[in-house]
Coordinates of C-alpha atoms and ligand atoms in Angstrom, one line a residue:
X32 CA -104.0 -75.3 -52.5
X33 CA -101.9 -75.1 -49.5
X34 CA -102.0 -78.2 -47.3
X35 CA -102.7 -76.9 -43.7
X36 CA -101.3 -79.1 -41.0
X37 CA -101.6 -78.8 -37.1
X38 CA -99.0 -80.5 -35.1
X39 CA -100.3 -80.8 -31.4
X40 CA -97.3 -80.9 -29.0
X41 CA -94.0 -79.0 -29.2
X42 CA -91.6 -81.6 -28.0
X43 CA -88.9 -83.4 -30.1
X44 CA -91.6 -85.7 -32.2
X45 CA -93.5 -82.5 -33.0
X46 CA -90.6 -80.3 -34.0
X47 CA -89.0 -83.3 -36.2
X48 CA -92.5 -83.7 -37.8
X49 CA -92.7 -80.0 -38.6
X50 CA -89.2 -79.9 -39.9
X51 CA -89.8 -82.8 -42.2
X52 CA -93.1 -81.2 -43.6
X53 CA -91.3 -77.9 -44.1
X54 CA -88.5 -79.6 -46.2
X55 CA -91.1 -80.8 -48.8
X56 CA -91.6 -79.5 -52.2
X57 CA -95.1 -79.0 -51.5
X58 CA -97.0 -76.0 -50.6
X59 CA -97.4 -76.7 -46.9
X60 CA -98.2 -74.5 -43.8
X61 CA -97.7 -76.0 -40.2
X62 CA -99.1 -74.7 -36.9
X63 CA -97.8 -76.0 -33.8
X64 CA -100.5 -76.1 -31.0
X65 CA -99.0 -76.3 -27.5
X66 CA -100.9 -76.6 -24.1
X67 CA -98.2 -74.6 -22.2
X68 CA -97.0 -71.2 -22.9
X69 CA -93.3 -72.9 -23.3
X70 CA -92.3 -75.0 -26.1
X71 CA -90.1 -78.3 -26.4
X72 CA -91.8 -80.6 -24.1
X73 CA -89.5 -82.9 -22.4
X74 CA -86.5 -81.0 -23.4
X75 CA -87.4 -78.4 -21.1
X76 CA -89.3 -80.4 -18.5
X77 CA -87.8 -84.0 -18.8
X78 CA -84.2 -83.8 -19.5
X79 CA -82.3 -83.5 -16.2
X80 CA -81.6 -79.9 -15.3
X81 CA -77.7 -80.7 -15.0
X82 CA -77.8 -82.0 -18.6
X83 CA -77.7 -78.7 -20.3
X84 CA -75.8 -79.8 -23.2
X85 CA -78.6 -82.2 -24.0
X86 CA -81.1 -79.2 -24.1
X87 CA -79.0 -77.3 -26.7
X88 CA -81.0 -79.3 -29.3
X89 CA -83.7 -76.5 -28.9
X90 CA -81.6 -74.4 -31.2
X91 CA -82.4 -76.6 -34.0
X92 CA -86.2 -76.5 -33.0
X93 CA -86.0 -72.7 -32.9
X94 CA -84.8 -72.5 -36.6
X95 CA -87.9 -74.6 -37.4
X96 CA -90.2 -72.6 -35.3
X97 CA -89.1 -69.4 -37.1
X98 CA -89.2 -70.8 -40.6
X99 CA -91.7 -69.3 -43.1
X100 CA -95.0 -71.2 -43.0
X101 CA -94.7 -72.2 -39.5
X102 CA -96.8 -70.9 -36.8
X103 CA -96.6 -71.5 -32.9
X104 CA -100.0 -71.2 -30.7
X105 CA -98.8 -71.7 -27.1
X106 CA -101.1 -71.7 -24.2
X107 CA -103.9 -73.3 -26.3
X108 CA -105.1 -76.7 -25.0
X109 CA -106.9 -79.0 -27.4
X110 CA -110.1 -80.2 -25.6
X111 CA -110.4 -77.0 -23.6
X112 CA -109.9 -74.1 -26.1
X113 CA -110.6 -75.9 -29.4
X114 CA -111.8 -79.5 -29.8
X115 CA -110.5 -82.2 -32.2
X116 CA -113.7 -82.0 -34.3
X117 CA -113.0 -78.3 -34.8
X118 CA -109.4 -78.7 -35.6
X119 CA -110.5 -81.4 -38.3
X120 CA -112.6 -78.7 -40.0
X121 CA -109.6 -76.4 -40.0
X122 CA -106.8 -78.5 -41.0
X123 CA -106.1 -81.0 -43.8
X124 CA -104.0 -83.2 -41.4
X125 CA -103.5 -83.3 -37.5
X126 CA -100.4 -84.8 -35.9
X127 CA -100.5 -85.9 -32.3
X128 CA -97.2 -85.3 -30.6
X129 CA -98.3 -85.1 -27.1
X130 CA -96.1 -87.7 -25.6
X131 CA -96.6 -89.9 -22.6
X132 CA -97.0 -87.8 -19.5
X133 CA -98.3 -90.1 -17.0
X134 CA -96.6 -92.5 -14.6
X135 CA -97.0 -96.2 -15.1
X136 CA -98.2 -97.7 -12.1
X137 CA -96.6 -100.4 -9.8
X138 CA -99.8 -101.9 -9.0
X139 CA -98.9 -102.9 -5.5
X140 CA -100.6 -102.2 -1.9
X141 CA -99.7 -98.8 -0.5
X142 CA -98.8 -97.0 -3.8
X143 CA -101.1 -94.3 -3.0
X144 CA -99.6 -93.3 0.3
X145 CA -98.1 -89.7 0.8
X146 CA -94.3 -90.0 -0.3
X147 CA -94.8 -92.0 -3.3
X148 CA -94.1 -89.9 -6.4
X149 CA -93.9 -91.4 -9.8
X150 CA -90.9 -90.0 -11.8
X151 CA -93.1 -88.2 -14.4
X152 CA -94.4 -86.0 -11.4
X153 CA -91.1 -85.8 -9.7
X154 CA -89.0 -84.9 -12.7
X155 CA -91.7 -82.5 -13.6
X156 CA -91.5 -81.0 -10.1
X157 CA -87.6 -80.4 -10.1
X158 CA -87.8 -79.2 -13.7
X159 CA -90.5 -76.5 -12.9
X160 CA -93.3 -77.9 -15.1
X161 CA -96.3 -76.0 -14.1
X162 CA -98.5 -79.1 -13.5
X163 CA -96.1 -80.1 -10.8
X164 CA -94.9 -76.8 -9.1
X165 CA -97.4 -77.8 -6.2
X166 CA -96.3 -81.2 -5.6
X167 CA -94.3 -80.3 -2.5
X168 CA -92.7 -83.8 -1.8
X169 CA -91.7 -84.0 1.8
X170 CA -87.8 -84.6 1.4
X171 CA -87.4 -84.7 5.2
X172 CA -86.0 -88.4 5.2
X173 CA -82.6 -90.0 5.1
X174 CA -83.4 -92.7 2.6
X175 CA -85.1 -92.6 -0.8
X176 CA -86.0 -95.7 -2.9
X177 CA -86.0 -95.3 -6.6
X178 CA -87.6 -98.0 -8.4
X179 CA -86.2 -98.9 -11.9
X180 CA -83.0 -99.3 -13.8
X181 CA -83.4 -96.8 -16.7
X182 CA -81.9 -93.4 -17.4
X183 CA -84.7 -91.7 -15.6
X184 CA -84.0 -93.6 -12.4
X185 CA -80.4 -92.6 -12.7
X186 CA -81.4 -88.9 -13.3
X187 CA -83.7 -88.8 -10.2
X188 CA -81.0 -90.6 -8.0
X189 CA -78.4 -87.9 -9.3
X190 CA -80.3 -84.9 -8.8
X191 CA -81.2 -85.9 -5.3
X192 CA -77.5 -86.4 -4.3
X193 CA -75.6 -83.7 -6.2
X194 CA -74.2 -80.8 -4.1
X195 CA -75.5 -77.2 -4.6
X196 CA -72.3 -76.3 -6.3
X197 CA -72.8 -79.3 -8.8
X198 CA -76.2 -77.8 -9.5
X199 CA -75.1 -74.1 -10.0
X200 CA -75.0 -74.3 -13.8
X201 CA -78.5 -76.1 -14.0
X202 CA -82.0 -74.7 -14.5
X203 CA -83.4 -76.8 -11.6
X204 CA -86.6 -75.0 -10.3
X205 CA -85.9 -72.9 -7.1
X206 CA -88.4 -74.8 -5.1
X207 CA -86.7 -78.1 -5.9
X208 CA -83.2 -76.7 -5.4
X209 CA -84.2 -75.3 -2.0
X210 CA -85.9 -78.6 -0.7
X211 CA -83.1 -80.8 -2.0
X212 CA -80.6 -78.5 -0.2
X213 CA -82.6 -78.6 3.1
X214 CA -83.2 -82.3 3.0
X215 CA -81.1 -84.7 5.2
X216 CA -81.1 -87.4 2.4
X217 CA -78.0 -89.4 2.7
X218 CA -79.0 -92.7 0.9
X219 CA -80.7 -93.5 -2.4
X220 CA -81.5 -97.0 -3.2
X221 CA -81.9 -97.5 -6.9
X222 CA -83.5 -101.0 -7.2
X223 CA -83.8 -103.2 -10.4
X224 CA -86.2 -106.1 -10.6
X225 CA -83.5 -107.8 -13.0
X226 CA -79.7 -107.7 -12.8
X227 CA -77.0 -105.4 -13.7
X228 CA -76.6 -106.7 -17.4
X229 CA -80.3 -106.1 -18.0
X230 CA -80.3 -102.7 -16.6
X231 CA -81.3 -100.2 -19.2
X232 CA -79.2 -97.0 -18.2
X233 CA -76.9 -95.9 -20.9
X234 CA -73.1 -95.6 -20.1
X235 CA -72.4 -91.8 -19.9
X236 CA -75.4 -91.7 -17.3
X237 CA -73.9 -94.6 -15.4
X238 CA -70.3 -93.3 -15.3
X239 CA -71.3 -90.0 -14.0
X240 CA -72.5 -91.7 -10.8
X241 CA -68.9 -92.5 -10.0
X242 CA -67.8 -89.0 -10.3
X243 CA -70.0 -87.0 -7.9
X244 CA -68.5 -84.6 -5.3
X245 CA -70.4 -85.8 -2.3
X246 CA -71.7 -89.3 -3.2
X247 CA -70.3 -92.7 -3.5
X248 CA -71.9 -95.4 -5.6
X249 CA -72.3 -98.5 -3.7
X250 CA -72.6 -102.0 -5.4
X251 CA -72.0 -105.6 -4.2
X252 CA -69.2 -106.7 -6.4
X253 CA -70.1 -110.3 -6.1
X254 CA -73.2 -110.0 -8.1
X255 CA -71.3 -108.6 -11.1
X256 CA -70.6 -111.5 -13.7
X257 CA -67.2 -111.8 -15.2
X258 CA -68.6 -111.0 -18.7
X259 CA -71.7 -110.3 -20.4
X260 CA -73.7 -113.4 -21.5
X261 CA -77.0 -114.0 -23.5
X262 CA -78.2 -113.1 -26.8
X263 CA -77.6 -109.3 -27.5
X264 CA -77.4 -107.3 -30.7
X265 CA -73.9 -106.0 -31.2
X266 CA -74.9 -102.5 -30.0
X267 CA -76.5 -103.7 -26.8
X268 CA -73.6 -106.0 -26.2
X269 CA -71.2 -103.1 -26.4
X270 CA -73.3 -101.0 -24.1
X271 CA -73.6 -103.8 -21.4
X272 CA -69.9 -104.6 -21.6
X273 CA -69.2 -100.9 -20.9
X274 CA -71.8 -100.7 -18.4
X275 CA -70.3 -104.0 -16.5
X276 CA -66.9 -102.3 -16.6
X277 CA -68.3 -99.0 -15.1
X278 CA -69.9 -101.0 -12.3
X279 CA -66.7 -103.0 -11.6
X280 CA -64.9 -99.9 -10.9
X281 CA -67.6 -98.5 -8.4
X282 CA -66.0 -100.2 -5.4
X283 CA -62.9 -98.5 -6.1
X284 CA -64.6 -95.0 -5.8
X285 CA -63.1 -93.5 -2.4
X286 CA -65.8 -92.6 0.1
X287 CA -63.6 -90.5 2.1
X288 CA -65.2 -87.1 2.7
X289 CA -68.5 -88.0 1.1
X290 CA -71.8 -87.9 2.9
X291 CA -74.1 -89.6 0.5
X292 CA -74.6 -93.0 -1.2
X293 CA -76.3 -94.3 -4.2
X294 CA -76.9 -98.0 -3.7
X295 CA -77.2 -100.0 -6.8
X296 CA -79.5 -102.9 -6.1
X297 CA -80.6 -105.7 -8.3
X298 CA -82.7 -108.7 -8.5
X299 CA -85.5 -107.1 -6.2
X300 CA -89.1 -106.3 -7.1
X301 CA -91.5 -104.2 -4.9
X302 CA -94.2 -105.9 -3.3
X303 CA -95.7 -103.4 -0.9
X304 CA -95.3 -99.8 0.3
X305 CA -95.2 -99.9 4.1
X306 CA -96.4 -97.2 6.6
X307 CA -99.6 -95.7 7.7
X308 CA -100.9 -92.7 5.8
X309 CA -97.1 -91.8 4.8
X310 CA -94.4 -94.1 3.6
X311 CA -92.2 -95.6 6.1
X312 CA -90.6 -98.3 3.9
X313 CA -91.0 -100.8 1.1
X314 CA -91.1 -104.5 1.1
X315 CA -89.1 -106.2 -1.7
X316 CA -89.1 -109.7 -3.0
X317 CA -85.6 -111.0 -4.1
X318 CA -85.9 -112.2 -7.7
X319 CA -83.8 -114.3 -10.2
X320 CA -83.8 -113.9 -14.0
X321 CA -85.4 -116.7 -16.0
X322 CA -85.7 -116.5 -20.0
X323 CA -85.0 -112.7 -19.5
X324 CA -87.8 -112.1 -17.0
X325 CA -87.7 -111.4 -13.3
X326 CA -89.1 -114.2 -11.2
X327 CA -89.7 -113.9 -7.4
X328 CA -87.9 -116.3 -5.1
X329 CA -90.2 -116.1 -2.2
X330 CA -87.8 -114.4 0.0
X331 CA -88.5 -110.8 1.2
X332 CA -86.8 -107.9 2.7
X333 CA -87.7 -104.4 3.8
X334 CA -86.0 -100.9 3.3
X335 CA -86.9 -98.3 5.6
X336 CA -87.3 -95.0 3.6
X337 CA -89.5 -91.8 3.6
X338 CA -89.8 -91.5 -0.1
X339 CA -90.5 -93.9 -3.0
X340 CA -90.0 -92.9 -6.6
X341 CA -91.1 -95.5 -9.1
X342 CA -89.1 -94.6 -12.3
X343 CA -90.6 -97.6 -14.3
X344 CA -91.8 -95.9 -17.6
X345 CA -94.5 -93.6 -18.7
X346 CA -97.9 -93.8 -20.2
X347 CA -99.8 -91.5 -22.4
X348 CA -103.1 -90.0 -21.5
X349 CA -106.1 -90.9 -23.7
X350 CA -106.5 -87.9 -26.1
X351 CA -110.1 -86.4 -26.6
X352 CA -111.6 -87.5 -29.8
X353 CA -109.0 -90.1 -30.7
X354 CA -109.4 -94.0 -30.1
X355 CA -106.9 -95.1 -27.3
X356 CA -105.3 -98.4 -26.6
X357 CA -105.6 -98.4 -22.7
X358 CA -103.4 -101.6 -22.5
X359 CA -100.4 -100.2 -24.3
X360 CA -100.9 -96.5 -23.4
X361 CA -100.7 -95.3 -26.8
X362 CA -103.3 -94.2 -29.6
X363 CA -104.9 -96.8 -31.8
X364 CA -103.0 -96.4 -35.0
X365 CA -101.8 -98.2 -38.2
X366 CA -98.1 -97.3 -38.6
X367 CA -98.7 -93.9 -37.3
X368 CA -102.0 -93.4 -39.1
X369 CA -104.9 -92.8 -36.8
X370 CA -107.6 -92.2 -39.6
X371 CA -109.6 -89.4 -40.5
X372 CA -106.6 -87.2 -41.3
X373 CA -105.1 -87.6 -37.9
X374 CA -101.3 -89.1 -37.3
X375 CA -99.3 -89.8 -34.5
X376 CA -95.6 -89.5 -33.7
X377 CA -93.2 -90.0 -30.7
X378 CA -94.2 -91.7 -27.4
X379 CA -98.1 -91.4 -28.0
X380 CA -97.3 -93.7 -31.1
X381 CA -94.7 -96.0 -30.1
X382 CA -94.5 -95.8 -26.2
X383 CA -92.0 -94.3 -23.9
X384 CA -88.7 -95.7 -25.3
X385 CA -85.7 -94.3 -27.2
X386 CA -83.7 -91.0 -27.1
X387 CA -84.4 -87.6 -28.4
X388 CA -83.2 -88.6 -31.9
X389 CA -85.5 -91.5 -32.0
X390 CA -88.3 -89.1 -32.8
X391 CA -86.8 -88.0 -36.0
X392 CA -87.7 -90.9 -38.2
X393 CA -91.3 -90.8 -36.8
X394 CA -91.5 -87.2 -37.9
X395 CA -90.1 -88.1 -41.3
X396 CA -92.7 -91.0 -41.5
X397 CA -95.7 -88.8 -40.5
X398 CA -94.7 -86.1 -43.0
X399 CA -94.3 -88.6 -45.9
X400 CA -97.7 -90.3 -44.9
X401 CA -99.4 -86.8 -45.0
X402 CA -98.1 -85.9 -48.2
X403 CA -98.9 -89.2 -49.8
X404 CA -102.4 -89.2 -48.3
X405 CA -103.3 -85.4 -49.1
X406 CA -102.7 -84.3 -52.8
X407 CA -104.1 -81.0 -52.3
X408 CA -105.3 -78.8 -49.2
X409 CA -108.9 -78.0 -48.7
X410 CA -109.1 -76.5 -45.3
X411 CA -108.8 -72.9 -44.2
X412 CA -105.9 -73.6 -41.4
X413 CA -104.6 -70.8 -39.3
X414 CA -107.1 -67.9 -40.0
X415 CA -109.8 -70.3 -38.9
X416 CA -107.9 -71.2 -35.7
X417 CA -107.0 -67.6 -34.9
X418 CA -110.7 -66.4 -35.3
X419 CA -112.0 -69.2 -33.2
X420 CA -109.4 -68.6 -30.4
X421 CA -110.1 -64.9 -30.7
X422 CA -113.8 -65.3 -30.2
X423 CA -113.0 -67.7 -27.2
X424 CA -110.7 -64.9 -25.8
X425 CA -107.8 -67.2 -25.6
X426 CA -104.4 -65.5 -24.7
X427 CA -102.3 -67.1 -27.4
X428 CA -98.5 -67.2 -26.6
X429 CA -96.8 -66.9 -30.1
X430 CA -93.2 -67.8 -30.6
X431 CA -92.0 -64.4 -30.3
X432 CA -93.8 -64.2 -27.0
X433 CA -92.0 -67.5 -26.0
X434 CA -88.7 -65.6 -26.8
X435 CA -89.8 -62.8 -24.3
X436 CA -90.5 -65.2 -21.6
X437 CA -87.2 -67.1 -22.2
X438 CA -85.1 -63.7 -22.3
X439 CA -86.8 -62.9 -19.0
X440 CA -85.9 -66.4 -17.6
X441 CA -82.4 -66.0 -18.7
X442 CA -82.1 -62.4 -17.3
X443 CA -83.5 -63.6 -13.8
X444 CA -80.9 -66.4 -13.8
X445 CA -78.6 -66.7 -10.5
X446 CA -75.0 -66.4 -11.3
X447 CA -73.7 -69.4 -13.2
X448 CA -77.2 -70.8 -14.1
X449 CA -78.7 -70.7 -17.5
X450 CA -82.0 -69.5 -16.5
X451 CA -84.6 -69.1 -13.5
X452 CA -87.7 -70.9 -14.7
X453 CA -91.2 -69.3 -14.3
X454 CA -92.9 -72.3 -12.8
X455 CA -96.7 -71.3 -13.2
X456 CA -98.7 -70.4 -16.5
X457 CA -99.7 -67.2 -14.8
X458 CA -96.3 -66.1 -14.2
X459 CA -95.2 -67.0 -17.8
X460 CA -98.1 -64.9 -19.4
X461 CA -97.5 -62.1 -16.8
X462 CA -93.9 -61.8 -18.0
X463 CA -95.5 -60.8 -21.3
X464 CA -97.5 -57.9 -19.9
Ligands
NAP1231 P1 -86.8 -97.5 -19.1 O1 -85.5 -97.4 -19.7 O2 -87.8 -98.3 -19.9 O3 -86.6 -98.1 -17.6 C1 -87.7 -98.5 -16.9 C2 -87.0 -99.3 -15.7 O4 -88.2 -99.6 -15.0 C3 -86.7 -100.8 -16.2 O5 -85.5 -101.0 -15.4 C4 -87.7 -101.7 -15.9 O6 -87.3 -103.0 -15.7 C5 -88.3 -101.0 -14.7 N1 -89.7 -101.5 -14.3 C6 -90.7 -101.4 -15.2 N2 -91.7 -101.8 -14.6 C7 -91.5 -102.3 -13.4 C8 -92.0 -102.8 -12.2 N3 -93.4 -103.1 -12.3 N4 -91.5 -103.1 -11.1 C9 -90.1 -102.8 -11.1 N5 -89.4 -102.2 -12.1 C10 -90.1 -102.0 -13.2 O7 -87.6 -96.2 -18.9 P2 -87.2 -94.7 -18.4 O8 -86.0 -94.9 -17.5 O9 -88.4 -94.1 -17.9 O10 -86.8 -94.0 -19.7 C11 -87.6 -93.8 -20.7 C12 -86.9 -93.5 -22.0 O11 -86.2 -92.1 -22.0 C13 -85.8 -94.4 -22.2 O12 -85.6 -94.8 -23.7 C14 -84.5 -93.7 -21.6 O13 -83.4 -94.1 -22.2 C15 -84.9 -92.3 -22.2 N6 -84.1 -91.3 -21.5 C16 -82.7 -91.1 -21.6 C17 -82.1 -90.1 -21.0 C18 -80.7 -89.9 -21.4 O14 -80.3 -90.2 -22.4 N7 -79.8 -89.4 -20.6 C19 -82.6 -89.6 -19.9 C20 -83.8 -90.0 -19.5 C21 -84.7 -90.7 -20.3 P3 -87.2 -104.2 -16.9 O15 -86.1 -103.7 -17.6 O16 -87.2 -105.3 -16.1 O17 -88.4 -104.0 -17.7

């Protein structure tokens, strides 16, 4: 009998799992269940709006979504519209591909002041994710501090300093484009708790910071070592050498005619967010790196700023009906097997690391495990889900519906822009009526 699988979440890890399942010789049917009316997870809401080439990967996912045997159930939230227990009665296997939507916390005093926005929220806001449309960050400040030296920190810094012209060919949400355009931001400090060699950004992203129309990358050349020392894999060594070479070129970038600066600051960790109810600055402690770890030196300094964006990594939400490892922010699993017909892939399985393609092996592993564990299907699958959702009057957004939303976004686009996103669930659903 057909093996019926539900994949919860339609980001890269979900789609690679569906693709791997559909490539098997067995009789498999897969339904993707997605909370939002729009698919593609972090490709739509995480990848920076000015990195449109990266977003083209959705063409591959679209082929998967339209393949025979694959169903898409958007606007359906597990826990609200259907429970895990109900899904277990309907499907032979359930794959959790729900990512890591929460911000890791700094754990320092003042973190809850107005003007502190974790990167998950802030990126969601400028990318038009419906959960963050109402974030309304006050950008009426000259100075922003971004904590962290990963690619998300670089994305946030870049989006804040690019010109309106540089953002034309992007799908940044209107509310964010307008707020950034109106803001007096001139200086963004991107602060790493370790050094330039330990920084995690990749080289394409770093190089971009030296080529911006109205922004100069500022770096103190005296902190840049002659070469890369330490024990690194060949791949990491090459990356770090390229990053070091790029950072050494930054002091040569001509600041003439440029109004904005991104300051690459290293060896400093956040101690306290300063101000009253609202952020007025951040206290940092100088650090040194010992055995690869950042260690405070006991010397402190303050940066005055009106906005702090910790971009220090993500965390998964506990998923209803599934054991959760709070310490690591992932589900409890054994090589991806959660137990009781449930599997995990992507960031909820392994934490928030790696690039889009890192999810492919996860999907292949989960598909192989499902087909190894389940010889034959015994559950009803999609018919049971559809009957359940109809009984609860859930407005399912199918893949064809998404294509209608997609076409409307594309046709609403400003000249030069790929799309104008709907930024609320109601507006997305209204586009179908
Ligand atoms: P990340 O690469 O893990 O970087 C997190 C940064 O935050 C690190 O510099 C880390 O420092 C720092 N940090 C963590 N805890 C801290 C604390 N308590 N205080 C101060 N600093 C702290 O994470 P990410 O930037 O969120 O990116 C997530 C994943 O998505 C990465 O694999 C990234 O490459 C990927 N991504 C890729 C792209 C792209 O390819 N263009 C774009 C966006 C994201 P330590 O190193 O000292 O821990």
